[in-house]
Amino acid sequence: MRSPLKKLIHSIFPLGWPRNHRERLQAVRGNLWLHVFPARVRTESLHPKATLGLGLITFYLFVILCGSGLLLMMVYTPSTALAYRDMNDLAHVVSGGRFLRNVHRWSAHLMVLFCILHLVRVFCTGAYRKPREFNWVIGVILLGLTLGLSFTGYLLPWDQLSFWAITVSANILDYVPLLGAPLRRLLLGGEEVGQAALLRFYVLHVFALPTVTFLLIAVHVWRVRKDGGLACSDPELHRENNPETVSHVLTWPHLLLRLILVLQATLIMVFFFSILWDAPLLEIANPAHPPNPSKAPWYFLGLQEMVAHSAFWGGFMIPTLLAVLLLILPYVDRNPKGAGIWFSRDRRFALGLFAFCLFTLAILTVIGLWFRGPNWAWQWPWGGSGG
Ligand code: HEM
């Protein structure tokens, strides 16, 4: 006779713990969540070198953000009169509130970072080649959404840092010819960052952007499977290089174990940051007292630095050109060689150009972060101005 507990467990998991090859195949095919994966995967695609787990970490960070964000919503009021008080309550009154806010804040920064690293990985392995062109385009849109999510969240604490970072970033829109000013007004709900902007950013941040991001991630991951798995496991690649290596392993347990390991690593990383560093909270937003300098969030600092040199080129032409180039990249780079291979010698030109753009953007961001002082004048991080 089965105990009621065993009966309950059996009713939830009728297949039980899979013990043999057939049951393991069945376990993946018969599970709503797992059947996004094929029952078997190519051994090559499980090697850490294949993806470095970057897309997966980005996905986990998104899930952590949704979970922690939902809890934060229970304390936060999107009002200029109450938002800052709620943030203070989180830090000093709500039990575990400070940690919760830290988890949300650091996961947001990490998601932007890992999304960029994932893009770099996909580029360096040429994994946007046929048939994955459109998945690359979805990826570029996902990067835009990730930046949008982080950017809209930045305003919500309503302190000096958030208020002026958003004001500076929104001002960059003014350099877009014709559409810039109306776009800025649409985003802010007026000329200045105020109650209307806070409410718009809140709705975008907690509902509109996460919903679209969730749907696009689902399409993105589904396409990975429909496009034949990861580029490094393309049959042609194996046939060309080493036909012996075309081997498969079962998703249960081999892929699942790796998914769990990467989840653990992601959680450890987020908790590490959240325990060691508190998310910043300066004084309450004061529209009359801009800090000098006012800096955009780190991922827009390269843009801010370019704007400081030329408003039109830095604020409009170069970012637009880069975004368009990124979107159409798989359709212009028709070199059929090197897909699925890290730093393929057949792609020296594309890799060189990409490295140059990335390096320039990194340098501009570092300058904006540490080398700019009052009035955006040059300042050494250890003190002293550059004249
Ligand atoms: C929210 C952001 C994103 C999430 C959650 C995400 C998630 C994933 C996951 C889980 C994979 C499977 C393998 C892996 O871990 O690398 C993948 C593959 C892929 N991603 Fe993303 N991704 C995102 C953004 C991007 C971006 C910004 C790009 C490029 C512009 C991109 C392009 C691709 C491509 C082309 C593949 C197939 C790679 C291959 O076959 O080797 N993704 N993505």
Tab-separated table of C-alpha atoms and ligand atoms in Angstrom:
chain	number	residue	atom	x	y	z
A	1	MET	CA	0.000	0.000	0.000
A	2	ARG	CA	1.295	3.447	-0.942
A	3	SER	CA	1.279	6.184	1.716
A	4	PRO	CA	-0.848	9.318	0.938
A	5	LEU	CA	2.379	11.311	0.559
A	6	LYS	CA	3.724	8.890	-2.061
A	7	LYS	CA	0.354	9.004	-3.828
A	8	LEU	CA	0.496	12.803	-3.882
A	9	ILE	CA	4.042	12.796	-5.279
A	10	HIS	CA	3.075	10.179	-7.853
A	11	SER	CA	0.068	12.280	-8.970
A	12	ILE	CA	2.388	15.253	-9.569
A	13	PHE	CA	5.251	13.263	-11.141
A	14	PRO	CA	3.586	10.184	-12.681
A	15	LEU	CA	6.812	9.199	-14.475
A	16	GLY	CA	8.830	9.129	-11.239
A	17	TRP	CA	12.635	9.431	-11.108
A	18	PRO	CA	13.973	8.138	-14.443
A	19	ARG	CA	16.241	5.109	-13.979
A	20	ASN	CA	17.089	3.925	-17.457
A	21	HIS	CA	17.783	5.308	-20.927
A	22	ARG	CA	14.149	5.104	-22.098
A	23	GLU	CA	12.776	6.739	-18.949
A	24	ARG	CA	15.327	9.566	-19.212
A	25	LEU	CA	14.250	10.315	-22.782
A	26	GLN	CA	10.631	10.211	-21.623
A	27	ALA	CA	11.357	12.495	-18.639
A	28	VAL	CA	12.500	15.299	-20.942
A	29	ARG	CA	9.809	14.818	-23.589
A	30	GLY	CA	6.969	14.558	-21.074
A	31	ASN	CA	7.796	17.664	-19.011
A	32	LEU	CA	6.382	21.074	-19.928
A	33	TRP	CA	9.556	22.935	-18.909
A	34	LEU	CA	12.107	20.411	-20.111
A	35	HIS	CA	10.646	19.731	-23.507
A	36	VAL	CA	12.095	23.029	-24.727
A	37	PHE	CA	15.295	20.922	-24.909
A	38	PRO	CA	15.820	18.010	-27.287
A	39	ALA	CA	15.990	14.640	-25.514
A	40	ARG	CA	19.608	14.294	-26.673
A	41	VAL	CA	22.247	16.962	-27.272
A	42	ARG	CA	25.590	16.914	-29.067
A	43	THR	CA	28.450	16.356	-26.638
A	44	GLU	CA	30.342	19.280	-28.144
A	45	SER	CA	27.625	21.795	-27.185
A	46	LEU	CA	27.991	20.896	-23.490
A	47	HIS	CA	31.640	21.845	-23.327
A	48	PRO	CA	32.031	25.041	-21.209
A	49	LYS	CA	34.041	26.548	-24.082
A	50	ALA	CA	31.015	26.364	-26.401
A	51	THR	CA	28.995	29.192	-24.812
A	52	LEU	CA	30.792	29.993	-21.517
A	53	GLY	CA	27.230	29.785	-20.150
A	54	LEU	CA	26.752	33.488	-20.899
A	55	GLY	CA	23.285	33.356	-22.501
A	56	LEU	CA	22.084	31.097	-19.713
A	57	ILE	CA	23.463	33.389	-16.995
A	58	THR	CA	21.706	36.343	-18.686
A	59	PHE	CA	18.460	34.358	-18.593
A	60	TYR	CA	18.886	33.428	-14.907
A	61	LEU	CA	19.601	37.060	-14.050
A	62	PHE	CA	16.360	38.045	-15.778
A	63	VAL	CA	14.465	35.489	-13.672
A	64	ILE	CA	16.139	36.742	-10.461
A	65	LEU	CA	15.206	40.305	-11.461
A	66	CYS	CA	11.551	39.367	-12.020
A	67	GLY	CA	11.378	37.568	-8.649
A	68	SER	CA	13.101	40.278	-6.613
A	69	GLY	CA	11.239	43.004	-8.550
A	70	LEU	CA	7.887	41.484	-7.638
A	71	LEU	CA	8.805	41.618	-3.950
A	72	LEU	CA	10.053	45.209	-4.276
A	73	MET	CA	6.722	46.222	-5.820
A	74	MET	CA	5.042	45.428	-2.508
A	75	VAL	CA	6.961	48.241	-0.819
A	76	TYR	CA	7.470	50.787	-3.588
A	77	THR	CA	5.079	53.603	-4.581
A	78	PRO	CA	5.731	55.312	-7.946
A	79	SER	CA	5.205	58.817	-6.614
A	80	THR	CA	7.753	61.619	-6.323
A	81	ALA	CA	6.470	62.253	-2.782
A	82	LEU	CA	6.802	58.653	-1.578
A	83	ALA	CA	9.361	56.801	-3.703
A	84	TYR	CA	12.433	58.042	-1.815
A	85	ARG	CA	10.789	57.344	1.567
A	86	ASP	CA	10.044	53.786	0.403
A	87	MET	CA	13.686	53.298	-0.569
A	88	ASN	CA	14.761	54.452	2.890
A	89	ASP	CA	12.216	52.110	4.482
A	90	LEU	CA	13.662	49.264	2.454
A	91	ALA	CA	17.136	50.028	3.763
A	92	HIS	CA	16.208	50.619	7.419
A	93	VAL	CA	12.735	49.293	8.276
A	94	VAL	CA	11.687	46.360	6.052
A	95	SER	CA	13.294	43.153	7.206
A	96	GLY	CA	15.689	41.893	4.515
A	97	GLY	CA	14.780	44.954	2.414
A	98	ARG	CA	18.333	46.179	1.951
A	99	PHE	CA	19.491	42.759	0.748
A	100	LEU	CA	16.487	42.476	-1.581
A	101	ARG	CA	17.254	45.861	-3.134
A	102	ASN	CA	20.935	44.936	-3.483
A	103	VAL	CA	20.030	41.673	-5.245
A	104	HIS	CA	17.787	43.564	-7.669
A	105	ARG	CA	20.265	46.342	-8.335
A	106	TRP	CA	23.361	44.182	-8.869
A	107	SER	CA	21.433	41.640	-10.972
A	108	ALA	CA	20.315	44.502	-13.237
A	109	HIS	CA	23.895	45.707	-13.788
A	110	LEU	CA	25.094	42.127	-14.244
A	111	MET	CA	22.343	41.378	-16.768
A	112	VAL	CA	23.496	44.287	-18.955
A	113	LEU	CA	27.101	43.122	-18.601
A	114	PHE	CA	26.383	39.446	-19.334
A	115	CYS	CA	24.107	40.290	-22.253
A	116	ILE	CA	26.997	42.238	-23.823
A	117	LEU	CA	29.444	39.396	-23.061
A	118	HIS	CA	26.996	36.904	-24.630
A	119	LEU	CA	26.826	39.068	-27.767
A	120	VAL	CA	30.641	39.164	-27.858
A	121	ARG	CA	30.757	35.360	-27.527
A	122	VAL	CA	28.229	34.870	-30.334
A	123	PHE	CA	30.208	37.259	-32.529
A	124	CYS	CA	33.597	35.692	-31.766
A	125	THR	CA	32.278	32.222	-32.647
A	126	GLY	CA	30.542	33.500	-35.805
A	127	ALA	CA	27.333	31.923	-34.484
A	128	TYR	CA	25.102	34.437	-36.290
A	129	ARG	CA	25.661	32.701	-39.617
A	130	LYS	CA	22.931	30.917	-41.546
A	131	PRO	CA	20.447	29.672	-40.263
A	132	ARG	CA	20.885	31.803	-37.108
A	133	GLU	CA	20.693	35.261	-38.712
A	134	PHE	CA	17.269	36.090	-37.354
A	135	ASN	CA	18.111	34.843	-33.884
A	136	TRP	CA	20.967	37.353	-33.859
A	137	VAL	CA	18.449	40.101	-34.750
A	138	ILE	CA	16.193	38.963	-31.885
A	139	GLY	CA	19.311	39.066	-29.686
A	140	VAL	CA	20.065	42.668	-30.665
A	141	ILE	CA	16.473	43.629	-29.773
A	142	LEU	CA	16.905	41.783	-26.464
A	143	LEU	CA	20.013	43.832	-25.753
A	144	GLY	CA	17.980	46.999	-26.400
A	145	LEU	CA	15.257	45.754	-24.064
A	146	THR	CA	17.814	44.868	-21.388
A	147	LEU	CA	19.240	48.394	-21.562
A	148	GLY	CA	15.687	49.773	-21.464
A	149	LEU	CA	14.841	47.695	-18.394
A	150	SER	CA	17.929	48.841	-16.549
A	151	PHE	CA	17.504	52.455	-17.625
A	152	THR	CA	13.832	52.708	-16.585
A	153	GLY	CA	14.637	51.124	-13.228
A	154	TYR	CA	17.420	53.620	-12.634
A	155	LEU	CA	14.958	56.485	-12.040
A	156	LEU	CA	12.763	54.711	-9.510
A	157	PRO	CA	14.764	55.371	-6.261
A	158	TRP	CA	14.205	59.094	-6.918
A	159	ASP	CA	17.515	60.201	-5.410
A	160	GLN	CA	20.035	62.671	-6.834
A	161	LEU	CA	21.947	59.904	-8.646
A	162	SER	CA	18.884	58.502	-10.409
A	163	PHE	CA	17.257	61.850	-11.173
A	164	TRP	CA	20.319	63.392	-12.810
A	165	ALA	CA	21.500	60.232	-14.582
A	166	ILE	CA	18.111	60.011	-16.302
A	167	THR	CA	18.005	63.748	-16.995
A	168	VAL	CA	21.442	63.597	-18.654
A	169	SER	CA	20.557	60.471	-20.680
A	170	ALA	CA	17.178	61.876	-21.785
A	171	ASN	CA	18.927	65.080	-22.878
A	172	ILE	CA	21.043	63.005	-25.300
A	173	LEU	CA	17.788	62.393	-27.225
A	174	ASP	CA	17.749	66.108	-28.102
A	175	TYR	CA	20.573	65.470	-30.547
A	176	VAL	CA	18.382	63.181	-32.679
A	177	PRO	CA	17.227	65.355	-35.601
A	178	LEU	CA	13.452	65.975	-35.908
A	179	LEU	CA	12.283	63.057	-33.761
A	180	GLY	CA	14.505	63.715	-30.725
A	181	ALA	CA	12.471	66.374	-28.915
A	182	PRO	CA	9.037	64.685	-29.408
A	183	LEU	CA	10.538	61.344	-28.361
A	184	ARG	CA	11.979	62.903	-25.220
A	185	ARG	CA	8.604	64.486	-24.404
A	186	LEU	CA	6.852	61.161	-24.987
A	187	LEU	CA	9.272	59.341	-22.695
A	188	LEU	CA	9.185	61.929	-19.909
A	189	GLY	CA	5.537	62.945	-20.259
A	190	GLY	CA	6.661	66.583	-20.349
A	191	GLU	CA	9.771	68.713	-20.664
A	192	GLU	CA	11.412	67.704	-17.373
A	193	VAL	CA	11.853	64.556	-15.319
A	194	GLY	CA	8.950	64.659	-12.837
A	195	GLN	CA	5.883	62.717	-11.646
A	196	ALA	CA	4.761	61.881	-15.217
A	197	ALA	CA	8.217	60.512	-16.073
A	198	LEU	CA	8.355	58.467	-12.858
A	199	LEU	CA	4.990	56.842	-13.600
A	200	ARG	CA	5.901	56.137	-17.239
A	201	PHE	CA	9.246	54.637	-16.270
A	202	TYR	CA	7.511	52.535	-13.604
A	203	VAL	CA	4.926	51.092	-16.011
A	204	LEU	CA	7.609	50.392	-18.611
A	205	HIS	CA	9.878	48.875	-15.964
A	206	VAL	CA	7.464	46.573	-14.140
A	207	PHE	CA	5.123	45.582	-16.928
A	208	ALA	CA	5.711	46.536	-20.579
A	209	LEU	CA	9.442	45.808	-20.962
A	210	PRO	CA	9.566	42.604	-18.822
A	211	THR	CA	6.588	41.143	-20.734
A	212	VAL	CA	8.112	41.806	-24.160
A	213	THR	CA	11.532	40.614	-22.928
A	214	PHE	CA	10.041	37.385	-21.559
A	215	LEU	CA	8.239	36.655	-24.845
A	216	LEU	CA	11.323	37.412	-26.935
A	217	ILE	CA	13.579	35.267	-24.708
A	218	ALA	CA	11.108	32.391	-25.254
A	219	VAL	CA	11.312	32.869	-29.047
A	220	HIS	CA	15.125	33.268	-28.850
A	221	VAL	CA	15.665	30.024	-26.931
A	222	TRP	CA	13.127	28.165	-29.091
A	223	ARG	CA	15.010	29.348	-32.196
A	224	VAL	CA	18.285	27.974	-30.788
A	225	ARG	CA	16.689	24.545	-30.920
A	226	LYS	CA	14.897	25.048	-34.249
A	227	ASP	CA	18.098	26.362	-35.877
A	228	GLY	CA	19.727	23.015	-35.110
A	229	GLY	CA	21.200	23.603	-31.653
A	230	LEU	CA	24.321	25.646	-31.000
A	231	ALA	CA	26.542	26.628	-33.911
A	232	CYS	CA	29.464	24.645	-32.466
A	233	SER	CA	27.410	21.461	-32.860
A	234	ASP	CA	26.619	21.949	-36.557
A	235	PRO	CA	27.040	18.600	-38.337
A	236	GLU	CA	28.990	20.267	-41.194
A	237	LEU	CA	31.528	21.662	-38.754
A	238	HIS	CA	32.143	18.219	-37.310
A	239	ARG	CA	32.276	16.486	-40.623
A	240	GLU	CA	34.878	19.020	-41.812
A	241	ASN	CA	36.990	18.916	-38.692
A	242	ASN	CA	36.709	15.556	-37.092
A	243	PRO	CA	33.890	13.161	-38.019
A	244	GLU	CA	34.638	11.013	-34.951
A	245	THR	CA	33.480	13.702	-32.538
A	246	VAL	CA	29.816	13.630	-33.661
A	247	SER	CA	28.401	12.057	-30.527
A	248	HIS	CA	25.302	12.637	-28.416
A	249	VAL	CA	24.483	12.448	-24.718
A	250	LEU	CA	21.132	12.451	-22.947
A	251	THR	CA	19.713	15.789	-21.829
A	252	TRP	CA	18.813	14.097	-18.549
A	253	PRO	CA	21.180	14.165	-16.676
A	254	HIS	CA	24.052	15.719	-18.663
A	255	LEU	CA	22.534	19.043	-19.800
A	256	LEU	CA	20.356	19.378	-16.680
A	257	LEU	CA	23.366	19.050	-14.395
A	258	ARG	CA	25.097	21.886	-16.237
A	259	LEU	CA	21.980	24.054	-16.041
A	260	ILE	CA	21.921	23.557	-12.274
A	261	LEU	CA	25.641	24.278	-11.945
A	262	VAL	CA	25.344	27.539	-13.903
A	263	LEU	CA	22.323	28.533	-11.795
A	264	GLN	CA	24.348	27.968	-8.635
A	265	ALA	CA	27.251	30.002	-10.003
A	266	THR	CA	24.868	32.851	-10.931
A	267	LEU	CA	23.268	32.883	-7.470
A	268	ILE	CA	26.662	32.846	-5.746
A	269	MET	CA	27.823	35.772	-7.896
A	270	VAL	CA	24.675	37.853	-7.187
A	271	PHE	CA	24.727	37.074	-3.446
A	272	PHE	CA	28.443	37.870	-3.289
A	273	PHE	CA	27.882	41.383	-4.666
A	274	SER	CA	24.712	41.922	-2.622
A	275	ILE	CA	26.343	40.968	0.676
A	276	LEU	CA	29.498	43.003	0.094
A	277	TRP	CA	28.124	46.193	-1.483
A	278	ASP	CA	24.973	48.184	-0.828
A	279	ALA	CA	23.091	49.713	-3.752
A	280	PRO	CA	23.713	53.477	-3.660
A	281	LEU	CA	21.092	55.879	-2.318
A	282	LEU	CA	22.055	59.575	-2.225
A	283	GLU	CA	19.909	62.458	-0.950
A	284	ILE	CA	16.390	62.910	-2.348
A	285	ALA	CA	16.173	64.162	-5.963
A	286	ASN	CA	16.535	67.916	-6.177
A	287	PRO	CA	15.820	69.382	-9.642
A	288	ALA	CA	17.373	72.695	-8.560
A	289	HIS	CA	20.783	71.272	-7.613
A	290	PRO	CA	22.494	69.253	-10.347
A	291	PRO	CA	25.618	67.454	-9.138
A	292	ASN	CA	28.685	68.434	-11.143
A	293	PRO	CA	29.398	66.354	-13.145
A	294	SER	CA	26.043	64.591	-13.797
A	295	LYS	CA	26.809	61.187	-15.261
A	296	ALA	CA	24.612	58.773	-17.236
A	297	PRO	CA	24.471	55.101	-16.118
A	298	TRP	CA	27.744	53.282	-16.972
A	299	TYR	CA	26.373	51.640	-20.138
A	300	PHE	CA	25.579	55.085	-21.622
A	301	LEU	CA	28.799	56.768	-20.485
A	302	GLY	CA	30.535	55.981	-23.797
A	303	LEU	CA	27.668	57.802	-25.490
A	304	GLN	CA	27.905	60.743	-23.073
A	305	GLU	CA	31.654	60.969	-23.709
A	306	MET	CA	31.083	61.048	-27.492
A	307	VAL	CA	28.364	63.720	-27.061
A	308	ALA	CA	30.894	65.840	-25.166
A	309	HIS	CA	33.058	65.839	-28.318
A	310	SER	CA	30.325	66.223	-30.942
A	311	ALA	CA	26.635	66.348	-30.098
A	312	PHE	CA	25.440	65.363	-33.585
A	313	TRP	CA	28.013	62.657	-34.339
A	314	GLY	CA	28.298	61.311	-30.822
A	315	GLY	CA	24.651	61.606	-29.850
A	316	PHE	CA	23.085	60.513	-33.124
A	317	MET	CA	25.139	59.461	-36.152
A	318	ILE	CA	27.621	57.023	-34.573
A	319	PRO	CA	25.100	55.263	-32.243
A	320	THR	CA	22.546	54.960	-35.080
A	321	LEU	CA	25.166	53.594	-37.485
A	322	LEU	CA	26.403	51.101	-34.884
A	323	ALA	CA	22.867	49.916	-34.043
A	324	VAL	CA	21.960	49.463	-37.732
A	325	LEU	CA	25.258	47.695	-38.443
A	326	LEU	CA	24.665	45.350	-35.517
A	327	LEU	CA	21.150	44.537	-36.740
A	328	ILE	CA	22.101	43.814	-40.349
A	329	LEU	CA	25.465	42.184	-39.570
A	330	PRO	CA	24.456	38.566	-40.410
A	331	TYR	CA	23.049	39.724	-43.751
A	332	VAL	CA	26.157	41.672	-44.814
A	333	ASP	CA	28.830	39.308	-43.486
A	334	ARG	CA	28.353	36.540	-46.046
A	335	ASN	CA	31.696	34.824	-45.406
A	336	PRO	CA	30.522	31.212	-45.019
A	337	LYS	CA	33.632	30.083	-43.122
A	338	GLY	CA	34.327	29.894	-39.424
A	339	ALA	CA	30.800	29.543	-37.953
A	340	GLY	CA	30.906	27.877	-34.534
A	341	ILE	CA	34.700	28.297	-34.191
A	342	TRP	CA	36.296	30.729	-31.736
A	343	PHE	CA	38.387	33.437	-33.424
A	344	SER	CA	38.435	31.648	-36.779
A	345	ARG	CA	41.378	32.720	-38.970
A	346	ASP	CA	38.951	32.974	-41.877
A	347	ARG	CA	37.218	35.916	-40.142
A	348	ARG	CA	40.230	38.069	-39.335
A	349	PHE	CA	38.768	41.247	-40.864
A	350	ALA	CA	35.366	40.992	-39.095
A	351	LEU	CA	37.004	40.106	-35.775
A	352	GLY	CA	39.524	42.958	-36.078
A	353	LEU	CA	36.790	45.517	-36.822
A	354	PHE	CA	34.635	44.234	-33.962
A	355	ALA	CA	37.574	44.318	-31.523
A	356	PHE	CA	38.340	47.900	-32.569
A	357	CYS	CA	34.725	49.079	-31.953
A	358	LEU	CA	34.498	47.232	-28.636
A	359	PHE	CA	37.850	48.524	-27.432
A	360	THR	CA	36.964	52.126	-28.368
A	361	LEU	CA	33.631	51.879	-26.541
A	362	ALA	CA	35.353	50.376	-23.478
A	363	ILE	CA	37.960	53.176	-23.422
A	364	LEU	CA	35.259	55.867	-23.725
A	365	THR	CA	33.295	54.249	-20.891
A	366	VAL	CA	36.382	54.083	-18.647
A	367	ILE	CA	37.125	57.750	-19.391
A	368	GLY	CA	33.526	58.704	-18.540
A	369	LEU	CA	33.592	56.634	-15.348
A	370	TRP	CA	36.895	57.669	-13.812
A	371	PHE	CA	38.504	60.483	-15.782
A	372	ARG	CA	35.778	63.127	-15.926
A	373	GLY	CA	35.273	65.744	-13.214
A	374	PRO	CA	33.268	68.965	-12.820
A	375	ASN	CA	32.086	70.457	-16.152
A	376	TRP	CA	33.215	67.221	-17.810
A	377	ALA	CA	36.823	68.403	-17.582
A	378	TRP	CA	39.599	65.814	-17.558
A	379	GLN	CA	40.427	64.638	-14.032
A	380	TRP	CA	42.848	61.944	-12.929
A	381	PRO	CA	41.141	59.383	-10.681
A	382	TRP	CA	43.877	59.927	-8.050
A	383	GLY	CA	43.253	63.717	-8.053
A	384	GLY	CA	44.490	66.645	-10.141
A	385	SER	CA	43.081	67.942	-13.403
A	386	GLY	CA	44.451	67.459	-16.885
A	387	GLY	CA	44.472	71.188	-17.668
B	1	HEM	C1	18.083	38.936	-22.646
B	1	HEM	C2	19.131	38.652	-23.374
B	1	HEM	C3	19.491	37.276	-23.900
B	1	HEM	C4	19.226	36.034	-23.391
B	1	HEM	C5	18.489	35.678	-22.095
B	1	HEM	C6	19.810	35.071	-24.293
B	1	HEM	C7	19.798	33.691	-24.107
B	1	HEM	C8	20.432	32.789	-24.922
B	1	HEM	C9	20.645	31.400	-24.618
B	1	HEM	C10	20.231	30.723	-23.298
B	1	HEM	C11	21.271	30.828	-25.670
B	1	HEM	C12	21.753	29.374	-25.760
B	1	HEM	C13	23.257	29.259	-25.618
B	1	HEM	C14	24.037	30.199	-24.769
B	1	HEM	O1	23.905	30.185	-23.542
B	1	HEM	O2	24.816	30.975	-25.340
B	1	HEM	C15	21.446	31.853	-26.686
B	1	HEM	C16	21.995	31.663	-27.937
B	1	HEM	C17	22.118	32.651	-28.894
B	1	HEM	N1	21.980	34.007	-28.690
B	1	HEM	FE1	21.200	34.860	-27.036
B	1	HEM	N2	20.385	35.737	-25.348
B	1	HEM	C18	20.230	37.095	-25.144
B	1	HEM	C19	20.747	38.107	-25.935
B	1	HEM	C20	21.399	37.911	-27.129
B	1	HEM	C21	22.093	38.935	-27.881
B	1	HEM	C22	22.278	40.378	-27.411
B	1	HEM	C23	22.543	38.341	-29.048
B	1	HEM	C24	23.301	38.965	-30.175
B	1	HEM	C25	23.027	40.108	-30.687
B	1	HEM	C26	22.133	36.948	-29.017
B	1	HEM	C27	22.317	36.033	-30.036
B	1	HEM	C28	22.250	34.660	-29.875
B	1	HEM	C29	22.522	33.687	-30.905
B	1	HEM	C30	22.847	33.986	-32.399
B	1	HEM	C31	22.454	32.424	-30.309
B	1	HEM	C32	22.751	31.074	-30.954
B	1	HEM	C33	24.234	30.837	-30.661
B	1	HEM	C34	24.809	29.540	-31.149
B	1	HEM	O3	24.151	28.826	-31.900
B	1	HEM	O4	25.972	29.263	-30.753
B	1	HEM	N3	21.483	36.708	-27.829
B	1	HEM	N4	20.952	33.054	-26.199
